[in-house]
Amino acid sequence: SVIWVKDLVTNDKGDIIGFLMPFVKGEKLEILSTLKLPKNLNPVWKRFDLNLKDSMNYRLRLCFNIAVAVRQIHSSNNYVLVDLKPDNIVVQPHGIISLVDMDSVEVVEGQESIFDAPVATPEYTAPEFYRSLEYDPTARQTWDMFSMAVIFYKLLFGIHPFAGGSKTPYENCLTLE
């Protein structure tokens, strides 16, 4: 369920010029994270239609599968995903998920970050990310939990939990970021 780099690609001089990763079939989870399924989507995805009675069961199973994959990564205490979002989760119609785009993972050794994650998507990033805090980098796994909660909310309700509006004079103060 986690798509890691399998091998490095080097040139004649031994310089790393790329890497190989397994190919994963499926759709990005984003297709299921809206109120309506895309019209051009294969009918096999219809079971996830929020208007159908059993769709919530399928969606809850996806949430469970995502949580298991994230737990698998966290169990080593060496990685924090940081950029967990629906675009980085590939799902198959029968509910199998794969975490992809693992190039933004923070690598931790002991209580020290040896590789900081280079990117984070604002609408899935915990507020703590934007503060400079000094603590054990493995505690940042809670940031992944925040991202996962936002993803689960979108998957179950079809809308971002912070999407909304406000009346004057605050109408421009609310963005997903």
XYZ file of C-alpha atoms in Angstrom:
177
model
C 0.000 0.000 0.000
C 3.030 2.276 0.134
C 4.839 2.896 -3.146
C 8.534 3.381 -2.340
C 11.473 3.848 -4.662
C 12.696 0.431 -5.870
C 15.939 1.406 -7.556
C 18.040 4.367 -8.593
C 18.836 5.233 -12.200
C 22.385 6.460 -12.765
C 24.346 7.703 -15.748
C 27.767 6.413 -16.887
C 29.477 8.607 -14.278
C 27.391 7.156 -11.441
C 25.340 10.322 -10.973
C 21.746 9.720 -9.909
C 19.445 10.868 -12.703
C 16.181 9.276 -11.599
C 14.543 6.385 -9.829
C 12.217 3.457 -10.495
C 8.941 2.916 -8.694
C 6.200 0.299 -9.073
C 3.284 1.187 -11.342
C -0.072 1.464 -9.587
C -3.459 1.119 -11.275
C -6.475 3.065 -10.100
C -7.740 6.606 -9.714
C -6.613 9.412 -7.447
C -8.759 9.606 -4.327
C -9.690 13.165 -5.297
C -12.382 11.749 -7.638
C -14.277 10.485 -4.573
C -13.696 13.623 -2.485
C -16.422 15.764 -4.003
C -20.199 15.818 -3.674
C -20.727 14.256 -7.102
C -18.705 11.660 -8.966
C -17.307 12.812 -12.315
C -19.740 11.979 -15.144
C -17.064 10.374 -17.329
C -15.969 7.993 -14.569
C -16.177 4.253 -15.212
C -19.500 2.861 -13.830
C -17.580 0.493 -11.521
C -17.084 3.516 -9.236
C -20.851 4.038 -8.847
C -20.804 2.158 -5.504
C -19.099 5.251 -4.011
C -21.907 7.619 -5.068
C -22.930 9.547 -1.941
C -26.591 9.232 -2.970
C -26.494 5.444 -2.589
C -27.297 3.843 0.753
C -24.239 1.562 0.974
C -21.718 4.103 -0.319
C -20.816 5.203 3.208
C -19.691 1.654 4.042
C -17.346 1.640 1.040
C -16.030 5.071 1.936
C -15.449 4.074 5.573
C -13.466 1.054 4.371
C -11.301 3.405 2.321
C -10.717 5.525 5.429
C -9.661 2.403 7.324
C -7.302 1.324 4.544
C -5.704 4.777 4.447
C -5.276 4.777 8.232
C -3.592 1.349 8.097
C -1.143 2.524 5.417
C -0.253 5.671 7.369
C 0.176 3.591 10.543
C 2.500 1.263 8.622
C 4.719 4.229 7.741
C 4.606 5.750 11.226
C 5.378 2.471 12.988
C 9.086 2.798 12.162
C 9.225 6.302 13.731
C 11.467 7.231 10.778
C 9.012 8.948 8.458
C 6.441 11.743 8.438
C 4.428 12.094 5.235
C 3.849 15.869 5.580
C 2.141 16.179 2.144
C -0.639 13.626 2.579
C -3.575 14.563 0.327
C -6.131 12.865 -1.962
C -3.900 13.383 -5.011
C -1.230 11.233 -3.313
C -3.584 8.308 -2.728
C -4.482 5.962 -5.566
C -7.593 3.869 -5.019
C -8.930 0.863 -6.887
C -12.684 0.234 -7.238
C -12.557 -2.648 -4.733
C -11.031 -0.386 -2.045
C -7.325 -1.176 -2.207
C -5.308 2.016 -1.756
C -1.709 2.978 -2.471
C 0.179 5.947 -1.089
C 2.172 7.505 -3.925
C 4.320 10.593 -4.519
C 6.571 9.739 -1.589
C 9.231 12.309 -2.529
C 8.046 14.790 0.080
C 8.472 12.499 3.091
C 10.405 13.775 6.098
C 13.070 11.307 7.226
C 13.742 11.136 10.947
C 16.498 9.322 12.804
C 16.264 9.224 16.581
C 14.966 12.631 17.550
C 16.544 14.456 14.630
C 15.194 15.267 11.183
C 17.817 14.167 8.640
C 15.732 15.173 5.598
C 13.026 17.807 5.837
C 9.985 17.389 3.634
C 10.312 19.958 0.828
C 6.601 20.594 0.205
C 3.213 20.669 1.884
C -0.221 21.422 0.467
C -1.809 24.228 2.532
C -5.384 22.913 2.638
C -4.174 19.595 4.138
C -1.461 20.992 6.405
C -1.803 21.295 10.174
C -1.541 24.856 11.533
C 1.542 23.825 13.548
C 3.441 23.449 10.268
C 3.507 27.218 9.922
C 5.018 27.828 13.342
C 8.675 27.258 14.124
C 8.489 24.800 16.994
C 11.382 22.952 18.560
C 10.473 19.370 19.497
C 10.965 15.757 18.568
C 10.385 15.537 14.768
C 8.526 12.237 15.208
C 5.852 14.260 17.021
C 5.096 15.708 13.588
C 3.227 12.497 12.846
C 0.262 14.369 14.295
C 0.481 16.575 11.210
C -0.259 13.478 9.135
C -3.224 12.756 11.417
C -4.540 16.263 10.712
C -4.184 15.666 6.958
C -5.868 12.291 7.294
C -8.800 13.842 9.190
C -9.303 16.429 6.427
C -9.135 13.658 3.790
C -11.644 11.507 5.699
C -14.026 14.444 6.051
C -13.846 15.172 2.318
C -14.281 11.489 1.489
C -17.307 11.083 3.766
C -19.054 14.399 3.132
C -17.782 15.561 -0.263
C -16.531 18.935 0.969
C -13.447 20.286 2.740
C -14.165 20.767 6.477
C -13.000 24.384 6.360
C -14.890 25.360 3.213
C -17.435 27.981 4.034
C -18.159 31.640 4.022
C -18.552 34.609 6.243
C -20.542 37.793 6.316
C -19.100 41.277 5.929
C -16.532 42.402 6.963
C -14.955 38.910 7.183
C -15.892 37.509 3.759
C -12.270 37.665 2.546
C -10.740 36.162 5.687
C -11.624 32.547 5.036
C -9.673 30.372 2.627
C -8.808 26.700 2.748
C -5.151 27.650 3.149
